CSV table of C-alpha atoms in Angstrom, one decimal:
chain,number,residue,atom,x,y,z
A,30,UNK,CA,-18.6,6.2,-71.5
A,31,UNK,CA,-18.6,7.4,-68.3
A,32,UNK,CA,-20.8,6.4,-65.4
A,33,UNK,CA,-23.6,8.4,-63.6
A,34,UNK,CA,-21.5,8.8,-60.0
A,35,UNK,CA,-25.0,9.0,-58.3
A,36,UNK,CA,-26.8,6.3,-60.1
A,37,UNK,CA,-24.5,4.6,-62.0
A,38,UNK,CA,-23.7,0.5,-61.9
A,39,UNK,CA,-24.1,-1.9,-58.8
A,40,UNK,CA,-22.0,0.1,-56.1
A,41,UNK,CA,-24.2,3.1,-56.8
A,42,UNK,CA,-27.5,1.3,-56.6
A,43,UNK,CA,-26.1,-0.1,-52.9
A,44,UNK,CA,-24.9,3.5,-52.0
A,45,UNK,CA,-28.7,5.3,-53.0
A,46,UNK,CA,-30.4,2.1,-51.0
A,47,UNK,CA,-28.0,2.4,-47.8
A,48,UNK,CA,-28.8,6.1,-47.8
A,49,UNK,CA,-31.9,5.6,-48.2
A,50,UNK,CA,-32.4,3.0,-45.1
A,51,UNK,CA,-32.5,4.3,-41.9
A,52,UNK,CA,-29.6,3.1,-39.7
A,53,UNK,CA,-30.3,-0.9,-38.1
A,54,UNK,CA,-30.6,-0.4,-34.7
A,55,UNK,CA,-27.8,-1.9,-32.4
A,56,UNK,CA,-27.8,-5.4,-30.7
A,57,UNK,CA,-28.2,-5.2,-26.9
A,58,UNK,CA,-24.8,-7.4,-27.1
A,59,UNK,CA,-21.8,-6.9,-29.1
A,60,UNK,CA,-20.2,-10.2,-30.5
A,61,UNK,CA,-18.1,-8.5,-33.2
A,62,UNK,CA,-15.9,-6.2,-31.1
A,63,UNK,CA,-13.6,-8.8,-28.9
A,64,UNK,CA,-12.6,-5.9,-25.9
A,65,UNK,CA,-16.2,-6.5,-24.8
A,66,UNK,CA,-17.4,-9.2,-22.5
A,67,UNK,CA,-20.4,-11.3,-23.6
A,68,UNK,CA,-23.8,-10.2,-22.2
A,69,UNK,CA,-22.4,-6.6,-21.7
A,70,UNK,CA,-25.3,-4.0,-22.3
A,71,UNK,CA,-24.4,-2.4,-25.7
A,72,UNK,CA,-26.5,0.9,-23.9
A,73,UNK,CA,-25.1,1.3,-21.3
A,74,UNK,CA,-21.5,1.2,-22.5
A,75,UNK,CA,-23.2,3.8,-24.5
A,76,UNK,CA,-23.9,6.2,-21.7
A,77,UNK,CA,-20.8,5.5,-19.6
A,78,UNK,CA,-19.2,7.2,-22.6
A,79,UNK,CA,-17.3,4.2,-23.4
A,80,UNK,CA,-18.9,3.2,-26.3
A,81,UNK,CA,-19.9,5.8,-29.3
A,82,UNK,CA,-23.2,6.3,-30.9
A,83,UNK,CA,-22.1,3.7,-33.2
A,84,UNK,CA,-21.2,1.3,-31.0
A,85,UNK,CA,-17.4,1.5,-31.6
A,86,UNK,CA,-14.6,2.2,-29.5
A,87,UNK,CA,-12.0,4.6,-29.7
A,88,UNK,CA,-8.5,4.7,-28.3
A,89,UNK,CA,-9.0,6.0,-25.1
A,90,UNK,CA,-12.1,4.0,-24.4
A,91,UNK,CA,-10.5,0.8,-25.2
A,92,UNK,CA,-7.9,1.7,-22.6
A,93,UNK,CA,-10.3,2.4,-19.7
A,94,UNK,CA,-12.2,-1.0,-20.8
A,95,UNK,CA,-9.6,-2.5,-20.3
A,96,UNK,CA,-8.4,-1.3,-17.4
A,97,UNK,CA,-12.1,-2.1,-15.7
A,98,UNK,CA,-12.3,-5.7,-16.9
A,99,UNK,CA,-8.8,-6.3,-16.1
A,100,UNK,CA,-9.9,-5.5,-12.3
A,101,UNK,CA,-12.8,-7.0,-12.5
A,102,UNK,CA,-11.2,-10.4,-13.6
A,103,UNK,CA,-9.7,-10.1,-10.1
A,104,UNK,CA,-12.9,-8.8,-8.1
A,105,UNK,CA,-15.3,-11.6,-9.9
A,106,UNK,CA,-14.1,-14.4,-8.0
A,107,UNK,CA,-14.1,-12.6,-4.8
A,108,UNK,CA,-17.8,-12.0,-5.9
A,109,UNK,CA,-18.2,-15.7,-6.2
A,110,UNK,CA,-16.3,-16.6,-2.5
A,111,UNK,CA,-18.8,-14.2,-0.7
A,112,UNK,CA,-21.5,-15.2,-3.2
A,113,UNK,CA,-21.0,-19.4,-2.3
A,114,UNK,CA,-20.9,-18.3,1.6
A,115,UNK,CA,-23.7,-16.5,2.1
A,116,UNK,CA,-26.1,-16.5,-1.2
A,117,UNK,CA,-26.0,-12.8,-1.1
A,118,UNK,CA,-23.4,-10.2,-1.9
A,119,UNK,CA,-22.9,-6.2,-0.8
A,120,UNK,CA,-20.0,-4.3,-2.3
A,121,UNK,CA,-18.9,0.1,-1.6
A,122,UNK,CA,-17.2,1.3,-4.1
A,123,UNK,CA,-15.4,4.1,-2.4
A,124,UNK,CA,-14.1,6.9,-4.8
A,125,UNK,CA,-16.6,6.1,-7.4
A,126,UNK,CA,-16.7,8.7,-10.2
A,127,UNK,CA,-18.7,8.0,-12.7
A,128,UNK,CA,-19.3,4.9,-11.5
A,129,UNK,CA,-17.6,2.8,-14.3
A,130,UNK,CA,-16.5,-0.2,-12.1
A,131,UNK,CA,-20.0,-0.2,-10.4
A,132,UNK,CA,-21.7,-0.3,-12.9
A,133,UNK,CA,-19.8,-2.9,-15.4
A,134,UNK,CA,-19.7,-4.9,-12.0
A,135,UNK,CA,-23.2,-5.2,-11.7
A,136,UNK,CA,-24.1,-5.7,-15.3
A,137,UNK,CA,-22.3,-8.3,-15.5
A,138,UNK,CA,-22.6,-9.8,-12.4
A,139,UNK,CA,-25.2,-8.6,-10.0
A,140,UNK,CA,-27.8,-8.2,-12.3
A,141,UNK,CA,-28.4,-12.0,-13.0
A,142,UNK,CA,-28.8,-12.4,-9.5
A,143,UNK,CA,-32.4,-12.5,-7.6
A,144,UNK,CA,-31.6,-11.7,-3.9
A,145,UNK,CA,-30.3,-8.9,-1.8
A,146,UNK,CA,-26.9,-8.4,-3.5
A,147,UNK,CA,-26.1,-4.7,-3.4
A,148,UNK,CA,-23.9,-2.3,-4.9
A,149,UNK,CA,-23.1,1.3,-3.0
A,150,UNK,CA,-21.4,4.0,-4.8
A,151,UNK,CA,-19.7,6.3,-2.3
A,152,UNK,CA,-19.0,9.9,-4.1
A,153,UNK,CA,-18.7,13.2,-2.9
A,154,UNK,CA,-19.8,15.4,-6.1
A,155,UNK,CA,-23.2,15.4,-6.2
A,156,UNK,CA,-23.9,15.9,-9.8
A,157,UNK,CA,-21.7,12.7,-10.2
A,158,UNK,CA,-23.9,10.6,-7.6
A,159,UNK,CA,-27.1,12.1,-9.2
A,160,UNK,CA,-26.0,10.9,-12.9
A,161,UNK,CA,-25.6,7.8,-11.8
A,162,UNK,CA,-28.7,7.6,-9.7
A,163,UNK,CA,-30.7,8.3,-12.9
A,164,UNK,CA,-28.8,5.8,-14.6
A,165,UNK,CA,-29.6,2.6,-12.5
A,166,UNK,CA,-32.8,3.8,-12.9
A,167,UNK,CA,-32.4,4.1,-16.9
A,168,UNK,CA,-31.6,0.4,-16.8
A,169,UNK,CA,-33.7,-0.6,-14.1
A,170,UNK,CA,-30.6,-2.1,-11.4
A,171,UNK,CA,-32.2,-1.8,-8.0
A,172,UNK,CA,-29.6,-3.3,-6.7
A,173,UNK,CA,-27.6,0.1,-6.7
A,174,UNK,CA,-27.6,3.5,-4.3
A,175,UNK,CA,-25.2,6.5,-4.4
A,176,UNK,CA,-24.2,8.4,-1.8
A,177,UNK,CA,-23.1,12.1,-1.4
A,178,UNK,CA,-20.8,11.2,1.1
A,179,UNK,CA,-16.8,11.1,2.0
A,180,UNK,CA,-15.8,7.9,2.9
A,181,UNK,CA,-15.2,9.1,6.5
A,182,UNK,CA,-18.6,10.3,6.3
A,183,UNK,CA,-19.7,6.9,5.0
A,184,UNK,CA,-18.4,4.8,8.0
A,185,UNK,CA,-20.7,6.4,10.3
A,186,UNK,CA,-23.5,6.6,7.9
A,187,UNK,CA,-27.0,4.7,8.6
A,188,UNK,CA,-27.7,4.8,4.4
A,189,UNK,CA,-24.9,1.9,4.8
A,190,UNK,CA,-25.4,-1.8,6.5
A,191,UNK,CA,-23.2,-2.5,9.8
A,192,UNK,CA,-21.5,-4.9,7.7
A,193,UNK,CA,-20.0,-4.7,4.3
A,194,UNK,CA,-18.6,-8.0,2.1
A,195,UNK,CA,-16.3,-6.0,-0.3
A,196,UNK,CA,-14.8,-3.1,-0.2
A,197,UNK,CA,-12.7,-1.4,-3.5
A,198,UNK,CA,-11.4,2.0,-3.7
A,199,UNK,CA,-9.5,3.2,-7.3
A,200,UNK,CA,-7.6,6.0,-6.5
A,201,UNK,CA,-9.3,7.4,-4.2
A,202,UNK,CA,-7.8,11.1,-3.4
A,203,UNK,CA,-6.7,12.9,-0.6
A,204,UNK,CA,-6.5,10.4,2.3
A,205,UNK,CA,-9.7,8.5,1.1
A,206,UNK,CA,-7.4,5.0,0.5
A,207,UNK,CA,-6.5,5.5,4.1
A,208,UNK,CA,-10.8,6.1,5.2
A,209,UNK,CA,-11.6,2.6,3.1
A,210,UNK,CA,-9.4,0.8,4.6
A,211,UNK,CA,-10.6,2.0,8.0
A,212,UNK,CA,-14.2,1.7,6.5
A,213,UNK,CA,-13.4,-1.7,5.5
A,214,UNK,CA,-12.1,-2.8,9.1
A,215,UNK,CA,-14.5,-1.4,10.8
A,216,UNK,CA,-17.5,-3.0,8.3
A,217,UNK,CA,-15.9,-6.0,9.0
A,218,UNK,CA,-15.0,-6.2,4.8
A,219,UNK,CA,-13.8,-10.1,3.9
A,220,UNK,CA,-11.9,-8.5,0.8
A,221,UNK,CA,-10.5,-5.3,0.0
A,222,UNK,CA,-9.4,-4.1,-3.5
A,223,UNK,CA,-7.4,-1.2,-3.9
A,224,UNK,CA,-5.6,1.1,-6.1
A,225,UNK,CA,-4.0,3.1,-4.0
A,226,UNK,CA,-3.5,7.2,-4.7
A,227,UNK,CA,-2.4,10.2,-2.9
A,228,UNK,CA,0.5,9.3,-0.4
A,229,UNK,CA,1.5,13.3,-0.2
A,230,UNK,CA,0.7,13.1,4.0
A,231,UNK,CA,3.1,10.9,4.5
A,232,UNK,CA,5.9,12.1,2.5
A,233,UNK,CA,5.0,15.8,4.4
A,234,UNK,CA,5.4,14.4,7.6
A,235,UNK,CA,8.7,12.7,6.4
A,236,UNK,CA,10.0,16.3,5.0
A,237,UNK,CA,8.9,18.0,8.1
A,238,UNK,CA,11.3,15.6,10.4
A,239,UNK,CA,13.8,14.6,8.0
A,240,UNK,CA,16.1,17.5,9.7
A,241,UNK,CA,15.8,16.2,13.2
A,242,UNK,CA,16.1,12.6,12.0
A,243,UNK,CA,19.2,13.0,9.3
A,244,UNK,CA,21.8,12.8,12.3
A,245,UNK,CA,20.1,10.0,13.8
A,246,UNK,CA,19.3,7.3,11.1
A,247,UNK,CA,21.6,7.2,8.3
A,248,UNK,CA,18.5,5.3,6.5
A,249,UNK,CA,16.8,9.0,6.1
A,250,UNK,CA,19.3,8.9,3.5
A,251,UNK,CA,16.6,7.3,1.3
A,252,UNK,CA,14.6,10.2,1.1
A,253,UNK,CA,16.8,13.2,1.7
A,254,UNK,CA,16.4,14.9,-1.6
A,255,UNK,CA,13.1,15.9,-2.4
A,256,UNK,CA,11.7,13.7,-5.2
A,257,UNK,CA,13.1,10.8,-2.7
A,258,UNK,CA,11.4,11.9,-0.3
A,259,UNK,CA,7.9,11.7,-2.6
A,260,UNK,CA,8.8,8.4,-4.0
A,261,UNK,CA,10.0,6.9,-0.7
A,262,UNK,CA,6.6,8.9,0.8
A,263,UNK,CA,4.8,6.9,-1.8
A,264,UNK,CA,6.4,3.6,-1.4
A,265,UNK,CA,6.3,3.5,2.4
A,266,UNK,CA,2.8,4.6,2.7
A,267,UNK,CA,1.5,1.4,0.8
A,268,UNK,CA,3.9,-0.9,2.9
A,269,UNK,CA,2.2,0.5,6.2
A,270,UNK,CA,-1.6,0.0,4.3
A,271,UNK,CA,-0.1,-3.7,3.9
A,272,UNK,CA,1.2,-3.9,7.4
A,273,UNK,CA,-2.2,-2.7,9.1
A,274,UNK,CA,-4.2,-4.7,7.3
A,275,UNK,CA,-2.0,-7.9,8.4
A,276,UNK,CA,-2.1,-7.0,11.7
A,277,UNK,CA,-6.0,-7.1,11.4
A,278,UNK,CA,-5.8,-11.0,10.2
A,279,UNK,CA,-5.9,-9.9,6.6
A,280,UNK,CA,-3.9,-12.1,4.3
A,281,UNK,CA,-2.4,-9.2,1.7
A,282,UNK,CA,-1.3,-9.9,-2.3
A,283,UNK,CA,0.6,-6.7,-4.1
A,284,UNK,CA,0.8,-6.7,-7.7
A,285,UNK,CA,0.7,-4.9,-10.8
A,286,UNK,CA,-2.9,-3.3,-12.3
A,287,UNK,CA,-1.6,-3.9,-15.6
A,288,UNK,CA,-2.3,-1.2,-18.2
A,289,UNK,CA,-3.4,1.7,-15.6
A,290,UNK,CA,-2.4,4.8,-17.6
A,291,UNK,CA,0.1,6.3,-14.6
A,292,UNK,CA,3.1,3.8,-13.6
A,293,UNK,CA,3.3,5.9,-10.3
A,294,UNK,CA,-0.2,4.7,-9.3
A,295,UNK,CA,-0.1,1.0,-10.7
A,296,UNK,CA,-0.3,-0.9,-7.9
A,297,UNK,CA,-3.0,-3.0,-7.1
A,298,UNK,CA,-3.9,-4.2,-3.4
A,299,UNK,CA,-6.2,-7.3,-2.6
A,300,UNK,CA,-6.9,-8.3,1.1
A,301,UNK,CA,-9.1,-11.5,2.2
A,302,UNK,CA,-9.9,-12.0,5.8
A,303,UNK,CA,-8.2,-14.8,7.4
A,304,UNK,CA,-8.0,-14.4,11.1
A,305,UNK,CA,-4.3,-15.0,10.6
A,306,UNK,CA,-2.1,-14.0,13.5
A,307,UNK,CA,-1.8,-10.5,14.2
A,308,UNK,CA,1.3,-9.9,16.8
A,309,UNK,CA,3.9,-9.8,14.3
A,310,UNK,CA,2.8,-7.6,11.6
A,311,UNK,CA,1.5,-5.7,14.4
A,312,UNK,CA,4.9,-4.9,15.9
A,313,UNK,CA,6.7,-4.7,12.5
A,314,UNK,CA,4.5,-1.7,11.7
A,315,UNK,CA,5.3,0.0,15.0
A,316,UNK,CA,9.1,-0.5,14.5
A,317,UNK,CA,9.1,0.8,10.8
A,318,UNK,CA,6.8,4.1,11.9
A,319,UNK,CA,9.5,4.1,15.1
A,320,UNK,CA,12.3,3.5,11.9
A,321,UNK,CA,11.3,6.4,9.9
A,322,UNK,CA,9.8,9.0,12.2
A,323,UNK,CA,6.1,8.5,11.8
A,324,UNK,CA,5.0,7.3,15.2
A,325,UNK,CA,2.8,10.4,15.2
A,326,UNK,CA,1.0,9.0,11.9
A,327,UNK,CA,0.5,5.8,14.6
A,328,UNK,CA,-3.3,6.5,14.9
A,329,UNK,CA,-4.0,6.4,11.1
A,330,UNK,CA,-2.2,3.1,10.7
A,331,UNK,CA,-3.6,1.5,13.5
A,332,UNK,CA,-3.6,-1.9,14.7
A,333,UNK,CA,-6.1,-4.3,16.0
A,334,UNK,CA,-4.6,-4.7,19.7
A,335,UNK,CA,-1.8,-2.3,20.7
A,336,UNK,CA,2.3,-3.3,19.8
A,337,UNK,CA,5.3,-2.3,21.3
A,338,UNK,CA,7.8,-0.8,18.9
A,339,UNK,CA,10.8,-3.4,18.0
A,340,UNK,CA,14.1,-2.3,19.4
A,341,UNK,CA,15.6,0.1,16.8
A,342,UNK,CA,19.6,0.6,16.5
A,343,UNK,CA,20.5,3.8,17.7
A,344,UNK,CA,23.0,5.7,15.5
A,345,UNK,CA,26.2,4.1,17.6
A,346,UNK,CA,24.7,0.6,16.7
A,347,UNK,CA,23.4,-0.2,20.2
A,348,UNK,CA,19.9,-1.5,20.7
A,349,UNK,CA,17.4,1.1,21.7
A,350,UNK,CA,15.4,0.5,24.5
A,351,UNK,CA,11.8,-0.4,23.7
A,352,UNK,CA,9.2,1.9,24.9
A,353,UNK,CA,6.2,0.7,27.2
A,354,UNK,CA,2.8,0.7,25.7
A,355,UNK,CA,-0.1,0.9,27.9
A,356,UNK,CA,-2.8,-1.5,26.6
């Protein structure tokens, strides 16, 4: 005899009451999914479009969790150094988007905290900043403020304290990496975290004097052909970020992000403040711009106190003489 499919034995029963239920509503933490961190607000993963309705996550969400948490394993401890120091915390997020790493960041960190720590998002689409202006509200962090701003805009800005502890910026477009790193130096930044992104103004530079500099320097070989001259544009632009922020005392570790979707932009710079001595990478940075024909690039990748140019080989092998610089 054949069963009733609607009514029908135990399973049936369970299926009519579970329809029947209305849906249990979500814990504020998940325990049962292992990508997400203890104490991490169910909701708002919710709204940053990480999580579903449901709770769950799917493929490309676990990827961009991921990649979040796996910076913020390395920005939590520089969280704590600043933290220990001065009992207080301010971070700019420059690039911010949506605002993932901000606000992660501060749910899991910031939020516990009862004093003046302080979380700026620095965005130029408007809509963006505003979405995420009604989210801290949402979720009551007062600890948070957006700004419509560029990050050039943003160094001059009087929304911002004269002095910033942390600076990140995720690939940041256009020349932004270049702005927070200024931004940072000029905030007086103990660490910097960056992803960097865009490098096309220095490769353009290097294509617009690789003729004049392909009899002189047989290393313009290395970016002759055009995708060389992008990947050496790319390469060489992050080595001169490193170089600068040396010769401003920073003490500079380059690694790997990881997971980050795009190989080409998986690099992952982290700067502390050291006061360490500045003279050498100083003049190793004005020898490689001399190197590869980007002393007029000189003012974007400046230096703390100004650096003669190392004596560069001239094509018969001879030492060239070193230019004067007038402090």
């Amino acid at each position: 005899m054949k069963r009733n499919k609607t009514t029908g034995g135990a399973k049936g029963a369970a299926a009519v009451s579970a329809a029947a239920s209305p849906r249990a509503p979500l814990p504020t933490t998940v325990t049962d999914i292992p990508e997400v961190k203890p104490g991490q607000s169910v909701a708002l993963l919710q709204e940053l479009h990480i999580l579903t309705r449901d709770g769950k996550l799917n493929q490309d969400s676990r990827r961009k969790l991921k990649q979040v948490y796996h910076l913020y394993q390395f920005i939590e401890p520089l969280l704590n150094d600043v933290l220990s120091e001065k009992g207080s915390v301010s971070l700019v997020d420059h690039g911010a988007g949506k605002s993932y790493l901000g606000f992660i960041i501060y749910d899991l960190f910031f939020k516990a905290l009862q004093d003046s720590s302080h979380i700026y998002g620095i965005e130029t689409r408007e809509e963006l900043v505003a979405r995420s202006e009604e989210l801290a509200r949402k979720f009551d962090f007062p600890g948070m403020s957006f700004l419509p701003l560029s990050v050039a805009e943003s160094t001059t800005s009087s929304a911002l304290p004269e002095q910033i502890d942390i600076v990140t910026a995720l690939h940041a477009c256009n020349t932004a990496t270049d702005d927070a790193i200024d931004f940072a130096l000029k905030k007086h930044a103990k660490h910097i975290v960056l992803v960097p992104c865009c490098q096309a103004e220095v490769a353009s530079v290097l294509r617009k004097n690789k003729g004049q500099s392909l009899g002189k320097n047989v290393l313009t070989e290395l970016w002759r052909h055009p995708i060389h001259t992008r990947e050496f544009g790319s390469q060489i632009t992050n080595v001169l970020r490193c170089l600068q922020l040396e010769a401003h005392g920073y003490q500079v570790t380059v690694t790997e992000l990881v997971g980050w979707e795009h190989s080409m932009k998986n690099e992952l710079i982290v700067a502390t403040y050291k006061n360490l001595p500045r003279r050498r990478p100083a003049e190793r940075l004005a020898e490689v711009l001399s190197t590869v024909g980007l002393q007029e690039m000189s003012d974007r990748f400046y230096t703390g106190e100004p650096a003669p140019a190392a004596p560069v080989a001239d094509v018969a092998g001879q030492p060239a003489a070193t230019p004067e610089v007038t402090p």
